[in-house]
Amino acid sequence: MSQEPVPELPTERRSSVPAGDNEGGQKAKSSFPGEWLFHQEFVRESSGDSVIDFNSVFDESGRSFSAFREGKYLFPNDAAEQDRLDLQHACFSLLFKRKLIMAPVPETPKCVLDAACGTGIWAVQFAEENPSSTVVGCDLSAIQPINPPQNCSFVQDDCESEWLYPGISLFDYVHFRMVFSCFNDTTTVIKHAYDNLAPGGWIEFQDSALEFLSIDGSHEGTAMQRYSAEVIKGAAALGRNLLTARHYKDWLVEAGFVDVVEKKLMWPCNAWPDERRLKAVGLYNSRNITDGIRGVGWKLLRAAGLEPQEIEDLILQFKKQLANPQYRTYLN
């Protein structure tokens, strides 16, 4: 029996626009002191693929964040994070055996919403594969392509606000991916989805949490375990529950949805699995995590009370341990 070839790790998406003046001569807002400016995340060459959201602000880590509903989204929106999000999409593609939708949608949905769509890579791919669908992506950051397929468009919007999408009365499918950190009240977003779904429509969450586990306890006492505990603590201090995905099934049922199914997958964090596809998933996810833990964790670790140098030291230890397959770690 032949095996499907595993693709190589994709090349990075990098910014072709200097992080200074935009076309109107305005500069992205800056408030960071510069102590961490020359971090490796900023040593990047230009390829013309990343999208600069000039309505952004910087924090002391040197990373940029959305200024639209400033402070609501806890993770960066800069070129480095856009690279990571697209790599993460490739990782999901391997994990889900190239399926964009896991729900048993009976036919091609006419109207699709990709909520909190990030770079828009899922929405663009779905639109390309389903030209009869009308696909809308929304996000707090305007970091999506300016020339998407004709059946795909993007809106800068907050999913917790009232859903108003001109030309679309009801959606047939609503997609959420990795939104565990995004919302003050996920039940409000679920209600919006329920109210804006056509009869027979589907909602799907493809989600996880920053809770690193292991199949043999090898993560216990590591920097990875401490990182998990501290970011969960820091998020709680900012009013967010990073373990919110545990409640999705109950919240969906309470909102009135039927045929609710929760399917748990093991998402390996490095190349420890023996099975070829999962080993490749682990390789991708190791890169995904390595590229993301600083930008994703800085604000949360600061909220947990860690000092900047302490954060840098913890992240360095984390990366070293993650690269070692003796730590048989995974995410749910």
Short mmCIF file of C-alpha atoms in Angstrom, two decimals:
data_model
loop_
_atom_site.label_atom_id
_atom_site.label_comp_id
_atom_site.label_asym_id
_atom_site.label_seq_id
_atom_site.Cartn_x
_atom_site.Cartn_y
_atom_site.Cartn_z
CA MET A 1 0.00 0.00 0.00
CA SER A 2 1.53 3.30 -1.04
CA GLN A 3 1.80 6.19 1.40
CA GLU A 4 0.81 9.75 0.61
CA PRO A 5 3.94 11.91 0.44
CA VAL A 6 4.40 14.35 3.29
CA PRO A 7 5.01 17.91 2.02
CA GLU A 8 8.02 19.90 3.06
CA LEU A 9 7.67 22.66 5.59
CA PRO A 10 6.40 25.75 3.75
CA THR A 11 8.60 28.78 3.32
CA GLU A 12 7.84 31.78 5.48
CA ARG A 13 5.52 34.64 4.50
CA ARG A 14 7.32 37.91 5.07
CA SER A 15 6.46 41.53 4.84
CA SER A 16 7.14 43.56 1.73
CA VAL A 17 6.05 46.78 3.46
CA PRO A 18 8.37 48.55 5.91
CA ALA A 19 6.81 48.89 9.35
CA GLY A 20 6.81 52.69 9.08
CA ASP A 21 4.93 55.01 6.77
CA ASN A 22 1.85 53.79 4.97
CA GLU A 23 0.57 55.26 1.71
CA GLY A 24 -1.02 58.18 3.53
CA GLY A 25 2.16 59.06 5.37
CA GLN A 26 0.84 57.79 8.70
CA LYS A 27 2.93 55.66 10.99
CA ALA A 28 1.80 52.63 12.93
CA LYS A 29 1.44 53.64 16.57
CA SER A 30 4.44 52.74 18.71
CA SER A 31 4.71 52.65 22.48
CA PHE A 32 7.42 50.08 23.18
CA PRO A 33 10.74 51.16 24.70
CA GLY A 34 12.85 49.17 22.25
CA GLU A 35 14.61 46.91 24.74
CA TRP A 36 13.55 43.78 22.85
CA LEU A 37 13.38 45.29 19.36
CA PHE A 38 16.25 43.31 17.87
CA HIS A 39 14.71 39.96 18.60
CA GLN A 40 15.07 37.21 15.98
CA GLU A 41 11.39 37.66 15.08
CA PHE A 42 12.33 40.92 13.38
CA VAL A 43 15.29 39.64 11.34
CA ARG A 44 13.22 39.00 8.23
CA GLU A 45 13.67 39.37 4.51
CA SER A 46 10.98 40.63 2.12
CA SER A 47 8.93 38.35 -0.12
CA GLY A 48 5.76 40.41 -0.53
CA ASP A 49 3.27 38.03 1.05
CA SER A 50 2.49 39.44 4.50
CA VAL A 51 -0.05 42.22 5.01
CA ILE A 52 0.64 45.17 7.30
CA ASP A 53 -2.31 46.46 9.35
CA PHE A 54 -1.23 50.04 9.90
CA ASN A 55 -3.92 50.47 12.51
CA SER A 56 -1.73 48.60 15.00
CA VAL A 57 0.02 49.30 18.29
CA PHE A 58 3.19 47.87 19.82
CA ASP A 59 3.86 46.59 23.31
CA GLU A 60 7.09 46.19 25.23
CA SER A 61 7.83 42.86 23.52
CA GLY A 62 8.26 44.74 20.23
CA ARG A 63 5.34 42.90 18.60
CA SER A 64 2.39 44.67 16.97
CA PHE A 65 -1.24 44.17 17.95
CA SER A 66 -4.58 45.24 16.52
CA ALA A 67 -5.64 48.75 17.51
CA PHE A 68 -9.21 48.00 16.48
CA ARG A 69 -10.88 47.15 19.80
CA GLU A 70 -7.39 47.61 21.25
CA GLY A 71 -6.43 45.07 23.87
CA LYS A 72 -9.21 42.63 23.07
CA TYR A 73 -7.09 40.21 21.04
CA LEU A 74 -4.11 39.06 23.09
CA PHE A 75 -1.85 37.79 20.30
CA PRO A 76 0.23 39.73 17.70
CA ASN A 77 -0.83 40.56 14.14
CA ASP A 78 2.57 41.27 12.55
CA ALA A 79 4.44 39.52 9.74
CA ALA A 80 6.02 36.98 12.08
CA GLU A 81 2.62 35.96 13.42
CA GLN A 82 1.13 35.83 9.92
CA ASP A 83 3.90 33.41 8.93
CA ARG A 84 3.06 31.26 11.93
CA LEU A 85 -0.69 31.26 11.25
CA ASP A 86 -0.17 30.07 7.68
CA LEU A 87 2.22 27.36 8.88
CA GLN A 88 -0.39 26.37 11.46
CA HIS A 89 -2.93 26.05 8.63
CA ALA A 90 -0.58 23.60 6.89
CA CYS A 91 -0.27 21.69 10.15
CA PHE A 92 -4.06 21.42 10.45
CA SER A 93 -4.22 20.25 6.85
CA LEU A 94 -2.00 17.30 7.73
CA LEU A 95 -3.84 16.59 10.97
CA PHE A 96 -7.25 16.67 9.27
CA LYS A 97 -6.05 14.69 6.22
CA ARG A 98 -6.50 17.75 3.98
CA LYS A 99 -10.12 18.35 4.96
CA LEU A 100 -11.16 21.96 5.54
CA ILE A 101 -14.45 20.93 7.15
CA MET A 102 -14.82 18.06 9.61
CA ALA A 103 -18.58 18.42 10.11
CA PRO A 104 -20.80 16.20 7.90
CA VAL A 105 -22.07 19.08 5.80
CA PRO A 106 -24.38 17.36 3.27
CA GLU A 107 -23.68 19.68 0.31
CA THR A 108 -21.58 22.67 -0.65
CA PRO A 109 -22.75 25.53 1.59
CA LYS A 110 -23.99 28.62 -0.26
CA CYS A 111 -22.88 31.20 2.33
CA VAL A 112 -19.90 30.63 4.60
CA LEU A 113 -18.44 32.72 7.44
CA ASP A 114 -14.87 32.25 8.62
CA ALA A 115 -15.02 33.98 11.99
CA ALA A 116 -11.79 35.40 13.45
CA CYS A 117 -10.15 34.39 10.17
CA GLY A 118 -6.59 35.61 10.81
CA THR A 119 -4.68 35.81 7.54
CA GLY A 120 -7.73 34.51 5.67
CA ILE A 121 -5.89 31.45 4.37
CA TRP A 122 -8.73 29.05 5.25
CA ALA A 123 -11.36 31.31 3.66
CA VAL A 124 -9.34 31.74 0.46
CA GLN A 125 -8.70 28.01 0.13
CA PHE A 126 -12.34 27.16 0.77
CA ALA A 127 -13.47 29.75 -1.78
CA GLU A 128 -11.06 28.38 -4.38
CA GLU A 129 -12.23 24.82 -3.82
CA ASN A 130 -15.92 25.80 -3.73
CA PRO A 131 -16.51 28.48 -6.40
CA SER A 132 -20.30 28.27 -5.92
CA SER A 133 -19.98 29.38 -2.28
CA THR A 134 -19.94 32.97 -1.06
CA VAL A 135 -17.25 33.18 1.62
CA VAL A 136 -16.83 36.01 4.14
CA GLY A 137 -13.92 36.25 6.55
CA CYS A 138 -13.95 38.61 9.53
CA ASP A 139 -11.20 39.55 11.95
CA LEU A 140 -10.12 42.39 14.24
CA SER A 141 -6.94 42.81 12.16
CA ALA A 142 -7.02 43.75 8.48
CA ILE A 143 -4.24 41.31 7.50
CA GLN A 144 -6.03 39.43 4.73
CA PRO A 145 -5.19 39.44 0.99
CA ILE A 146 -6.35 42.45 -1.00
CA ASN A 147 -7.01 40.29 -4.08
CA PRO A 148 -8.92 37.22 -2.85
CA PRO A 149 -11.03 35.03 -5.16
CA GLN A 150 -14.15 36.75 -6.50
CA ASN A 151 -16.38 34.69 -4.23
CA CYS A 152 -14.42 35.66 -1.11
CA SER A 153 -14.36 38.95 0.83
CA PHE A 154 -13.02 40.16 4.17
CA VAL A 155 -14.44 42.48 6.81
CA GLN A 156 -12.78 44.05 9.84
CA ASP A 157 -15.25 43.20 12.57
CA ASP A 158 -15.74 41.92 16.10
CA CYS A 159 -17.61 38.61 16.30
CA GLU A 160 -19.02 39.56 19.68
CA SER A 161 -20.84 42.53 18.13
CA GLU A 162 -24.06 42.18 16.16
CA TRP A 163 -23.50 40.30 12.90
CA LEU A 164 -24.28 42.55 9.93
CA TYR A 165 -23.00 41.34 6.58
CA PRO A 166 -24.56 43.17 3.58
CA GLY A 167 -26.04 40.86 0.97
CA ILE A 168 -26.13 37.85 3.31
CA SER A 169 -29.15 37.14 5.45
CA LEU A 170 -28.18 33.71 6.77
CA PHE A 171 -25.10 31.49 6.64
CA ASP A 172 -25.06 27.79 5.86
CA TYR A 173 -21.76 27.13 7.60
CA VAL A 174 -19.79 29.07 10.24
CA HIS A 175 -16.17 28.16 10.86
CA PHE A 176 -14.03 28.92 13.92
CA ARG A 177 -10.41 27.86 14.28
CA MET A 178 -8.10 28.44 17.26
CA VAL A 179 -10.33 31.04 18.90
CA PHE A 180 -9.86 29.86 22.50
CA SER A 181 -8.23 33.19 23.39
CA CYS A 182 -10.35 35.51 21.26
CA PHE A 183 -13.59 36.29 23.05
CA ASN A 184 -14.70 37.79 26.33
CA ASP A 185 -17.87 35.68 26.14
CA THR A 186 -17.90 32.77 23.69
CA THR A 187 -21.56 32.07 24.45
CA THR A 188 -22.44 35.45 22.89
CA VAL A 189 -20.61 34.44 19.70
CA ILE A 190 -22.36 31.07 19.67
CA LYS A 191 -25.75 32.84 19.99
CA HIS A 192 -24.86 35.13 17.07
CA ALA A 193 -24.00 32.05 15.00
CA TYR A 194 -27.27 30.35 15.96
CA ASP A 195 -29.29 33.45 15.05
CA ASN A 196 -27.51 33.83 11.72
CA LEU A 197 -27.51 30.21 10.52
CA ALA A 198 -30.00 28.96 7.95
CA PRO A 199 -32.12 25.95 8.94
CA GLY A 200 -29.92 22.88 8.63
CA GLY A 201 -26.78 25.01 8.80
CA TRP A 202 -23.64 23.95 10.62
CA ILE A 203 -21.23 25.55 13.08
CA GLU A 204 -17.76 24.09 13.67
CA PHE A 205 -15.00 24.84 16.16
CA GLN A 206 -11.53 23.47 15.39
CA ASP A 207 -9.81 24.45 18.60
CA SER A 208 -7.25 23.69 21.27
CA ALA A 209 -5.70 25.34 24.33
CA LEU A 210 -2.26 26.37 25.53
CA GLU A 211 -2.17 23.34 27.81
CA PHE A 212 0.83 21.14 27.03
CA LEU A 213 0.36 17.49 28.00
CA SER A 214 2.29 14.26 27.44
CA ILE A 215 1.37 10.61 26.97
CA ASP A 216 3.86 9.46 29.63
CA GLY A 217 4.19 12.34 32.07
CA SER A 218 7.46 13.47 30.50
CA HIS A 219 6.26 17.11 30.45
CA GLU A 220 5.94 17.26 34.22
CA GLY A 221 8.35 19.66 35.89
CA THR A 222 9.46 21.13 32.54
CA ALA A 223 9.50 24.69 31.27
CA MET A 224 6.66 23.62 28.96
CA GLN A 225 4.44 22.78 31.91
CA ARG A 226 5.36 26.01 33.68
CA TYR A 227 4.66 28.02 30.53
CA SER A 228 1.18 26.44 30.32
CA ALA A 229 0.41 27.21 33.94
CA GLU A 230 1.67 30.79 33.74
CA VAL A 231 -0.10 31.76 30.50
CA ILE A 232 -3.37 30.29 31.81
CA LYS A 233 -2.86 32.29 35.02
CA GLY A 234 -2.00 35.46 33.10
CA ALA A 235 -4.99 35.13 30.79
CA ALA A 236 -7.26 34.69 33.81
CA ALA A 237 -5.87 37.92 35.23
CA LEU A 238 -6.91 39.59 31.95
CA GLY A 239 -10.38 38.05 32.12
CA ARG A 240 -9.87 35.18 29.68
CA ASN A 241 -10.22 31.43 30.20
CA LEU A 242 -7.77 29.66 27.88
CA LEU A 243 -9.44 26.32 28.59
CA THR A 244 -12.75 27.50 27.15
CA ALA A 245 -12.83 24.80 24.46
CA ARG A 246 -13.77 22.29 27.16
CA HIS A 247 -17.19 23.96 27.33
CA TYR A 248 -18.06 24.27 23.64
CA LYS A 249 -20.20 21.15 23.46
CA ASP A 250 -22.35 22.14 26.44
CA TRP A 251 -22.65 25.74 25.26
CA LEU A 252 -23.73 24.65 21.77
CA VAL A 253 -26.42 22.39 23.20
CA GLU A 254 -27.60 25.15 25.55
CA ALA A 255 -27.85 27.54 22.57
CA GLY A 256 -30.25 25.16 20.83
CA PHE A 257 -27.98 23.33 18.41
CA VAL A 258 -28.68 19.67 17.66
CA ASP A 259 -26.47 16.83 16.39
CA VAL A 260 -23.61 18.26 18.47
CA VAL A 261 -20.47 16.10 18.29
CA GLU A 262 -17.14 16.59 20.05
CA LYS A 263 -14.21 14.77 18.49
CA LYS A 264 -10.89 14.84 20.34
CA LEU A 265 -7.62 14.54 18.43
CA MET A 266 -4.10 14.32 19.78
CA TRP A 267 -1.99 17.11 18.27
CA PRO A 268 1.68 16.11 18.79
CA CYS A 269 4.10 18.94 19.57
CA ASN A 270 7.25 17.41 18.11
CA ALA A 271 8.29 14.41 16.02
CA TRP A 272 7.94 11.75 18.74
CA PRO A 273 5.06 9.67 17.19
CA ASP A 274 6.00 6.52 15.26
CA GLU A 275 3.14 6.84 12.77
CA ARG A 276 4.42 8.70 9.70
CA ARG A 277 1.62 11.24 9.30
CA LEU A 278 1.51 12.13 13.00
CA LYS A 279 5.31 12.44 13.03
CA ALA A 280 4.99 14.98 10.20
CA VAL A 281 2.20 16.77 12.10
CA GLY A 282 4.50 16.92 15.12
CA LEU A 283 7.31 18.34 13.01
CA TYR A 284 5.03 21.10 11.69
CA ASN A 285 3.58 21.80 15.12
CA SER A 286 7.02 22.02 16.70
CA ARG A 287 7.85 24.81 14.27
CA ASN A 288 4.41 26.38 14.82
CA ILE A 289 4.92 26.44 18.59
CA THR A 290 8.56 27.51 18.44
CA ASP A 291 7.66 30.46 16.21
CA GLY A 292 4.67 31.40 18.33
CA ILE A 293 5.33 30.94 22.02
CA ARG A 294 7.05 34.28 22.52
CA GLY A 295 4.52 36.45 20.70
CA VAL A 296 1.56 34.45 21.98
CA GLY A 297 2.82 34.28 25.54
CA TRP A 298 4.53 37.58 26.30
CA LYS A 299 1.47 39.63 27.24
CA LEU A 300 0.02 36.74 29.24
CA LEU A 301 3.26 35.97 31.05
CA ARG A 302 3.62 39.64 32.00
CA ALA A 303 0.06 39.56 33.33
CA ALA A 304 1.07 36.53 35.40
CA GLY A 305 3.80 38.62 37.03
CA LEU A 306 6.91 37.50 35.16
CA GLU A 307 9.62 40.06 34.38
CA PRO A 308 10.88 40.48 30.78
CA GLN A 309 14.18 38.63 31.30
CA GLU A 310 12.39 35.87 33.16
CA ILE A 311 10.05 35.49 30.17
CA GLU A 312 12.95 35.28 27.74
CA ASP A 313 14.70 32.65 29.88
CA LEU A 314 11.53 30.56 30.21
CA ILE A 315 10.91 30.67 26.45
CA LEU A 316 14.51 29.64 25.72
CA GLN A 317 14.19 26.63 28.05
CA PHE A 318 10.82 25.78 26.50
CA LYS A 319 12.24 25.76 22.97
CA LYS A 320 15.13 23.50 23.94
CA GLN A 321 12.81 20.98 25.57
CA LEU A 322 10.28 21.09 22.75
CA ALA A 323 12.99 20.17 20.24
CA ASN A 324 13.76 16.98 22.18
CA PRO A 325 11.43 14.08 21.17
CA GLN A 326 12.01 12.40 24.53
CA TYR A 327 9.34 14.85 25.70
CA ARG A 328 6.29 13.14 24.17
CA THR A 329 4.12 16.21 24.33
CA TYR A 330 0.83 17.02 22.67
CA LEU A 331 -2.13 19.40 22.71
CA ASN A 332 -5.78 18.37 22.60
#
